[in-house]
PDB file of C-alpha atoms in Angstrom:
ATOM      1  CA  MET R   1       0.000   0.000   0.000  1.00 54.00           C
ATOM      2  CA  ALA R   2       1.107   3.341  -0.862  1.00 63.00           C
ATOM      3  CA  GLY R   3       1.529   6.224   1.581  1.00 63.00           C
ATOM      4  CA  LYS R   4      -0.671   9.218   1.929  1.00 65.00           C
ATOM      5  CA  LYS R   5      -0.529  11.457  -1.054  1.00 70.00           C
ATOM      6  CA  GLY R   6      -1.494  14.751   0.597  1.00 69.00           C
ATOM      7  CA  THR R   7       1.369  15.054   3.063  1.00 78.00           C
ATOM      8  CA  GLU R   8       4.811  16.384   2.331  1.00 82.00           C
ATOM      9  CA  ASN R   9       8.078  15.372   3.825  1.00 89.00           C
ATOM     10  CA  THR R  10       8.873  17.965   6.487  1.00 90.00           C
ATOM     11  CA  LYS R  11      12.580  17.246   6.466  1.00 92.00           C
ATOM     12  CA  LYS R  12      12.722  17.764   2.726  1.00 92.00           C
ATOM     13  CA  VAL R  13      10.842  21.063   2.965  1.00 92.00           C
ATOM     14  CA  ALA R  14      13.132  22.285   5.765  1.00 94.00           C
ATOM     15  CA  GLY R  15      16.235  21.346   3.737  1.00 96.00           C
ATOM     16  CA  ASN R  16      14.948  23.143   0.647  1.00 95.00           C
ATOM     17  CA  ALA R  17      14.183  26.249   2.731  1.00 96.00           C
ATOM     18  CA  LYS R  18      17.700  26.188   4.183  1.00 97.00           C
ATOM     19  CA  LYS R  19      19.178  25.871   0.693  1.00 97.00           C
ATOM     20  CA  ALA R  20      17.076  28.769  -0.610  1.00 97.00           C
ATOM     21  CA  GLU R  21      18.030  30.949   2.365  1.00 97.00           C
ATOM     22  CA  ALA R  22      21.743  30.164   1.920  1.00 97.00           C
ATOM     23  CA  ALA R  23      21.500  30.902  -1.814  1.00 97.00           C
ATOM     24  CA  ALA R  24      19.745  34.229  -1.097  1.00 98.00           C
ATOM     25  CA  GLN R  25      22.422  35.201   1.447  1.00 97.00           C
ATOM     26  CA  LYS R  26      25.155  34.242  -1.009  1.00 97.00           C
ATOM     27  CA  ALA R  27      23.537  36.282  -3.806  1.00 98.00           C
ATOM     28  CA  ALA R  28      23.095  39.298  -1.486  1.00 98.00           C
ATOM     29  CA  ALA R  29      26.763  39.141  -0.432  1.00 97.00           C
ATOM     30  CA  GLU R  30      27.841  38.839  -4.061  1.00 98.00           C
ATOM     31  CA  ASN R  31      25.655  41.825  -5.053  1.00 97.00           C
ATOM     32  CA  ALA R  32      27.090  43.923  -2.211  1.00 97.00           C
ATOM     33  CA  LYS R  33      30.628  42.990  -3.229  1.00 97.00           C
ATOM     34  CA  ARG R  34      29.920  43.822  -6.890  1.00 97.00           C
ATOM     35  CA  GLU R  35      28.332  47.181  -5.949  1.00 96.00           C
ATOM     36  CA  ALA R  36      31.326  48.095  -3.760  1.00 94.00           C
ATOM     37  CA  ALA R  37      33.744  47.288  -6.603  1.00 93.00           C
ATOM     38  CA  GLU R  38      31.644  49.295  -9.075  1.00 91.00           C
ATOM     39  CA  SER R  39      31.422  52.346  -6.804  1.00 88.00           C
ATOM     40  CA  GLU R  40      35.183  52.194  -6.256  1.00 84.00           C
ATOM     41  CA  GLN R  41      35.724  52.069  -9.998  1.00 82.00           C
ATOM     42  CA  TRP R  42      33.395  55.046 -10.533  1.00 83.00           C
ATOM     43  CA  SER R  43      35.192  57.076  -7.871  1.00 75.00           C
ATOM     44  CA  LYS R  44      38.519  56.461  -9.604  1.00 74.00           C
ATOM     45  CA  GLY R  45      37.199  57.511 -13.010  1.00 63.00           C
ATOM     46  CA  ALA R  46      35.359  60.609 -11.830  1.00 60.00           C
ATOM     47  CA  LYS R  47      37.258  63.896 -11.641  1.00 68.00           C
ATOM     48  CA  SER R  48      38.077  64.910  -8.152  1.00 71.00           C
ATOM     49  CA  ASN R  49      37.454  68.493  -7.044  1.00 78.00           C
ATOM     50  CA  ALA R  50      39.968  68.244  -4.230  1.00 77.00           C
ATOM     51  CA  LYS R  51      42.739  69.712  -6.374  1.00 83.00           C
ATOM     52  CA  LYS R  52      40.614  72.682  -7.456  1.00 86.00           C
ATOM     53  CA  GLU R  53      39.470  73.331  -3.912  1.00 88.00           C
ATOM     54  CA  ALA R  54      43.047  73.275  -2.630  1.00 90.00           C
ATOM     55  CA  GLU R  55      44.109  75.709  -5.363  1.00 93.00           C
ATOM     56  CA  ALA R  56      41.204  78.045  -4.604  1.00 94.00           C
ATOM     57  CA  ALA R  57      42.068  78.007  -0.908  1.00 95.00           C
ATOM     58  CA  LYS R  58      45.694  78.784  -1.752  1.00 96.00           C
ATOM     59  CA  LYS R  59      44.674  81.749  -3.939  1.00 96.00           C
ATOM     60  CA  ALA R  60      42.332  83.065  -1.257  1.00 96.00           C
ATOM     61  CA  GLU R  61      45.104  82.894   1.322  1.00 97.00           C
ATOM     62  CA  ALA R  62      47.538  84.677  -1.029  1.00 97.00           C
ATOM     63  CA  ALA R  63      44.972  87.429  -1.671  1.00 97.00           C
ATOM     64  CA  LYS R  64      44.431  87.809   2.075  1.00 97.00           C
ATOM     65  CA  LYS R  65      48.179  88.116   2.689  1.00 96.00           C
ATOM     66  CA  LYS R  66      48.488  90.683  -0.108  1.00 96.00           C
ATOM     67  CA  ALA R  67      45.643  92.755   1.338  1.00 96.00           C
ATOM     68  CA  GLU R  68      47.295  92.695   4.768  1.00 96.00           C
ATOM     69  CA  LYS R  69      50.628  93.699   3.247  1.00 95.00           C
ATOM     70  CA  ASP R  70      49.028  96.582   1.321  1.00 95.00           C
ATOM     71  CA  ALA R  71      47.260  97.764   4.471  1.00 94.00           C
ATOM     72  CA  LEU R  72      50.562  97.724   6.385  1.00 92.00           C
ATOM     73  CA  MET R  73      52.309  99.636   3.585  1.00 91.00           C
ATOM     74  CA  LYS R  74      49.600 102.316   3.529  1.00 90.00           C
ATOM     75  CA  GLU R  75      49.753 102.625   7.296  1.00 88.00           C
ATOM     76  CA  GLU R  76      53.546 102.953   7.176  1.00 86.00           C
ATOM     77  CA  GLU R  77      53.398 105.559   4.405  1.00 84.00           C
ATOM     78  CA  ALA R  78      50.834 107.536   6.361  1.00 83.00           C
ATOM     79  CA  SER R  79      53.021 107.527   9.466  1.00 83.00           C
ATOM     80  CA  LEU R  80      56.168 108.653   7.636  1.00 80.00           C
ATOM     81  CA  PRO R  81      56.466 112.325   6.693  1.00 71.00           C
ATOM     82  CA  SER R  82      56.038 112.562   2.950  1.00 62.00           C
ATOM     83  CA  ARG R  83      57.595 115.142   0.691  1.00 63.00           C
ATOM     84  CA  ASN R  84      55.570 117.064  -1.826  1.00 60.00           C
ATOM     85  CA  GLU R  85      55.708 115.951  -5.415  1.00 59.00           C
ATOM     86  CA  PRO R  86      57.987 118.010  -7.654  1.00 58.00           C
ATOM     87  CA  LYS R  87      56.220 120.746  -9.550  1.00 60.00           C
ATOM     88  CA  LYS R  88      56.065 120.530 -13.294  1.00 62.00           C
ATOM     89  CA  SER R  89      58.588 122.893 -14.788  1.00 61.00           C
ATOM     90  CA  LYS R  90      56.824 123.346 -18.107  1.00 64.00           C
ATOM     91  CA  ALA R  91      53.375 124.832 -18.467  1.00 61.00           C
ATOM     92  CA  PRO R  92      51.136 123.222 -21.077  1.00 60.00           C
ATOM     93  CA  VAL R  93      51.317 124.865 -24.476  1.00 61.00           C
ATOM     94  CA  LYS R  94      48.265 126.972 -25.227  1.00 60.00           C
ATOM     95  CA  LYS R  95      46.708 126.650 -28.627  1.00 58.00           C
ATOM     96  CA  SER R  96      46.442 129.926 -30.477  1.00 57.00           C
ATOM     97  CA  ARG R  97      43.037 130.795 -31.802  1.00 58.00           C
ATOM     98  CA  GLY R  98      44.402 132.880 -34.654  1.00 57.00           C
ATOM     99  CA  LEU R  99      44.937 132.016 -38.272  1.00 57.00           C
ATOM    100  CA  ASP R 100      48.095 130.096 -39.051  1.00 59.00           C
ATOM    101  CA  LEU R 101      49.251 131.152 -42.495  1.00 57.00           C
ATOM    102  CA  SER R 102      52.163 128.725 -42.431  1.00 57.00           C
ATOM    103  CA  GLN R 103      49.711 125.988 -43.386  1.00 58.00           C
ATOM    104  CA  LEU R 104      48.922 127.859 -46.582  1.00 57.00           C
ATOM    105  CA  ASP R 105      52.546 128.380 -47.558  1.00 55.00           C
ATOM    106  CA  GLY R 106      54.747 125.659 -48.964  1.00 54.00           C
ATOM    107  CA  ASP R 107      57.335 126.419 -46.269  1.00 50.00           C
ATOM    108  CA  ASP R 108      58.113 124.239 -43.300  1.00 51.00           C
ATOM    109  CA  PRO R 109      55.541 124.991 -40.553  1.00 48.00           C
ATOM    110  CA  SER R 110      58.248 124.931 -37.871  1.00 51.00           C
ATOM    111  CA  SER R 111      60.284 127.725 -39.476  1.00 49.00           C
ATOM    112  CA  LYS R 112      60.625 130.966 -37.525  1.00 48.00           C
ATOM    113  CA  SER R 113      59.720 133.162 -40.491  1.00 48.00           C
ATOM    114  CA  ALA R 114      56.214 131.672 -40.696  1.00 49.00           C
ATOM    115  CA  THR R 115      53.547 134.309 -40.238  1.00 59.00           C
ATOM    116  CA  THR R 116      50.861 133.704 -37.646  1.00 68.00           C
ATOM    117  CA  LEU R 117      47.995 136.081 -37.183  1.00 68.00           C
ATOM    118  CA  ASN R 118      46.600 136.291 -33.682  1.00 73.00           C
ATOM    119  CA  ALA R 119      43.549 138.433 -33.225  1.00 73.00           C
ATOM    120  CA  SER R 120      40.681 138.363 -30.775  1.00 79.00           C
ATOM    121  CA  GLY R 121      37.394 139.580 -32.136  1.00 80.00           C
ATOM    122  CA  ILE R 122      36.077 139.906 -35.651  1.00 84.00           C
ATOM    123  CA  ASP R 123      37.258 143.449 -36.282  1.00 79.00           C
ATOM    124  CA  ASN R 124      40.822 142.721 -35.191  1.00 78.00           C
ATOM    125  CA  ALA R 125      40.872 139.553 -37.289  1.00 80.00           C
ATOM    126  CA  LEU R 126      39.734 141.457 -40.376  1.00 77.00           C
ATOM    127  CA  ASP R 127      42.382 144.112 -39.768  1.00 72.00           C
ATOM    128  CA  ALA R 128      45.035 141.428 -39.435  1.00 73.00           C
ATOM    129  CA  LEU R 129      43.895 139.852 -42.688  1.00 74.00           C
ATOM    130  CA  THR R 130      44.118 143.146 -44.536  1.00 71.00           C
ATOM    131  CA  LEU R 131      47.643 143.601 -43.210  1.00 65.00           C
ATOM    132  CA  ALA R 132      48.543 140.106 -44.337  1.00 65.00           C
ATOM    133  CA  SER R 133      47.048 140.640 -47.775  1.00 63.00           C
ATOM    134  CA  GLY R 134      49.169 143.743 -48.302  1.00 57.00           C
ATOM    135  CA  SER R 135      52.438 141.861 -47.721  1.00 50.00           C
ATOM    136  CA  ASN R 136      51.617 138.739 -49.741  1.00 50.00           C
ATOM    137  CA  ASP R 137      51.318 138.537 -53.494  1.00 45.00           C
ATOM    138  CA  ALA R 138      48.432 136.085 -53.192  1.00 54.00           C
ATOM    139  CA  LYS R 139      45.581 138.055 -51.729  1.00 58.00           C
ATOM    140  CA  VAL R 140      43.900 136.500 -48.674  1.00 58.00           C
ATOM    141  CA  ASP R 141      40.175 136.708 -49.254  1.00 65.00           C
ATOM    142  CA  LYS R 142      37.894 137.988 -46.496  1.00 69.00           C
ATOM    143  CA  HIS R 143      35.140 135.454 -47.191  1.00 76.00           C
ATOM    144  CA  PRO R 144      35.562 132.047 -45.533  1.00 76.00           C
ATOM    145  CA  GLU R 145      33.628 130.261 -48.272  1.00 82.00           C
ATOM    146  CA  ARG R 146      36.326 131.387 -50.717  1.00 80.00           C
ATOM    147  CA  ARG R 147      39.282 130.935 -48.362  1.00 79.00           C
ATOM    148  CA  TYR R 148      38.570 127.279 -47.576  1.00 84.00           C
ATOM    149  CA  PRO R 149      38.786 125.903 -51.145  1.00 87.00           C
ATOM    150  CA  ALA R 150      41.924 127.941 -51.814  1.00 84.00           C
ATOM    151  CA  ALA R 151      43.554 126.723 -48.611  1.00 85.00           C
ATOM    152  CA  PHE R 152      42.572 123.135 -49.387  1.00 89.00           C
ATOM    153  CA  ALA R 153      43.972 123.398 -52.923  1.00 91.00           C
ATOM    154  CA  LYS R 154      47.329 124.594 -51.531  1.00 90.00           C
ATOM    155  CA  TYR R 155      47.284 121.807 -48.928  1.00 91.00           C
ATOM    156  CA  GLU R 156      46.472 119.276 -51.639  1.00 93.00           C
ATOM    157  CA  GLU R 157      49.377 120.487 -53.804  1.00 93.00           C
ATOM    158  CA  ARG R 158      51.757 120.283 -50.852  1.00 93.00           C
ATOM    159  CA  ARG R 159      50.573 116.760 -49.914  1.00 93.00           C
ATOM    160  CA  LEU R 160      50.844 115.558 -53.536  1.00 93.00           C
ATOM    161  CA  ALA R 161      54.459 116.732 -53.590  1.00 93.00           C
ATOM    162  CA  GLU R 162      55.109 115.008 -50.241  1.00 92.00           C
ATOM    163  CA  MET R 163      53.492 111.781 -51.461  1.00 90.00           C
ATOM    164  CA  LYS R 164      55.641 111.891 -54.586  1.00 90.00           C
ATOM    165  CA  ALA R 165      58.779 112.472 -52.494  1.00 91.00           C
ATOM    166  CA  ASP R 166      58.177 109.698 -49.959  1.00 90.00           C
ATOM    167  CA  GLY R 167      56.736 107.251 -52.508  1.00 87.00           C
ATOM    168  CA  SER R 168      53.489 106.565 -50.640  1.00 86.00           C
ATOM    169  CA  GLY R 169      51.354 107.252 -53.714  1.00 84.00           C
ATOM    170  CA  THR R 170      53.306 105.257 -56.276  1.00 88.00           C
ATOM    171  CA  GLY R 171      51.176 103.217 -58.619  1.00 90.00           C
ATOM    172  CA  LEU R 172      48.094 105.346 -57.995  1.00 91.00           C
ATOM    173  CA  ARG R 173      46.375 107.690 -60.385  1.00 94.00           C
ATOM    174  CA  LEU R 174      46.142 111.383 -59.522  1.00 94.00           C
ATOM    175  CA  ASP R 175      42.459 111.068 -58.639  1.00 95.00           C
ATOM    176  CA  GLN R 176      43.206 108.171 -56.262  1.00 94.00           C
ATOM    177  CA  ARG R 177      45.966 110.176 -54.557  1.00 93.00           C
ATOM    178  CA  LYS R 178      43.583 113.117 -54.136  1.00 93.00           C
ATOM    179  CA  GLN R 179      40.990 110.790 -52.589  1.00 94.00           C
ATOM    180  CA  ARG R 180      43.574 109.580 -50.066  1.00 92.00           C
ATOM    181  CA  ILE R 181      44.431 113.180 -49.192  1.00 92.00           C
ATOM    182  CA  ARG R 182      40.736 113.969 -48.629  1.00 91.00           C
ATOM    183  CA  LYS R 183      40.389 110.967 -46.320  1.00 91.00           C
ATOM    184  CA  GLU R 184      43.402 111.929 -44.204  1.00 85.00           C
ATOM    185  CA  PRO R 185      42.482 113.215 -40.751  1.00 71.00           C
TER     186      PRO R 185
END
């Protein structure tokens, strides 16, 4: 006769449970070990900020020392009697508001014989121009709308001669050289 079919072997069930528990513990230990190795590997591969932080701390300390040193220097300079700074021996050159006829002439503008008219006020300026027109062969016109083109023509002639002498306009047509002269500041 066969045994009862509904009952299980208790010893077998207990053994299987022990095996399953041991296998679960083994798998958990293996997972923990694998996770620890993986996290260690990730920490090696990741960039560490420790170097940057140390450098920033070093710079902050250097800046602090420099500030302290500057404060000490200022304090020392304040405590010592200071001498006044030397006065400038040359006064700044004042610009004359008169007409400079040396620009109109072909002469060197730094020559001593260059004529400069200095006059304050319209009447004095007109008188100075009439005096200048009497001494020059080329009459200086009283109207600015006529003086400007004449002055520019003389300047243009002088600059064309200078460009020819220094060779800066070589290979250019006359019109191109005149355009360059007009664009000069």
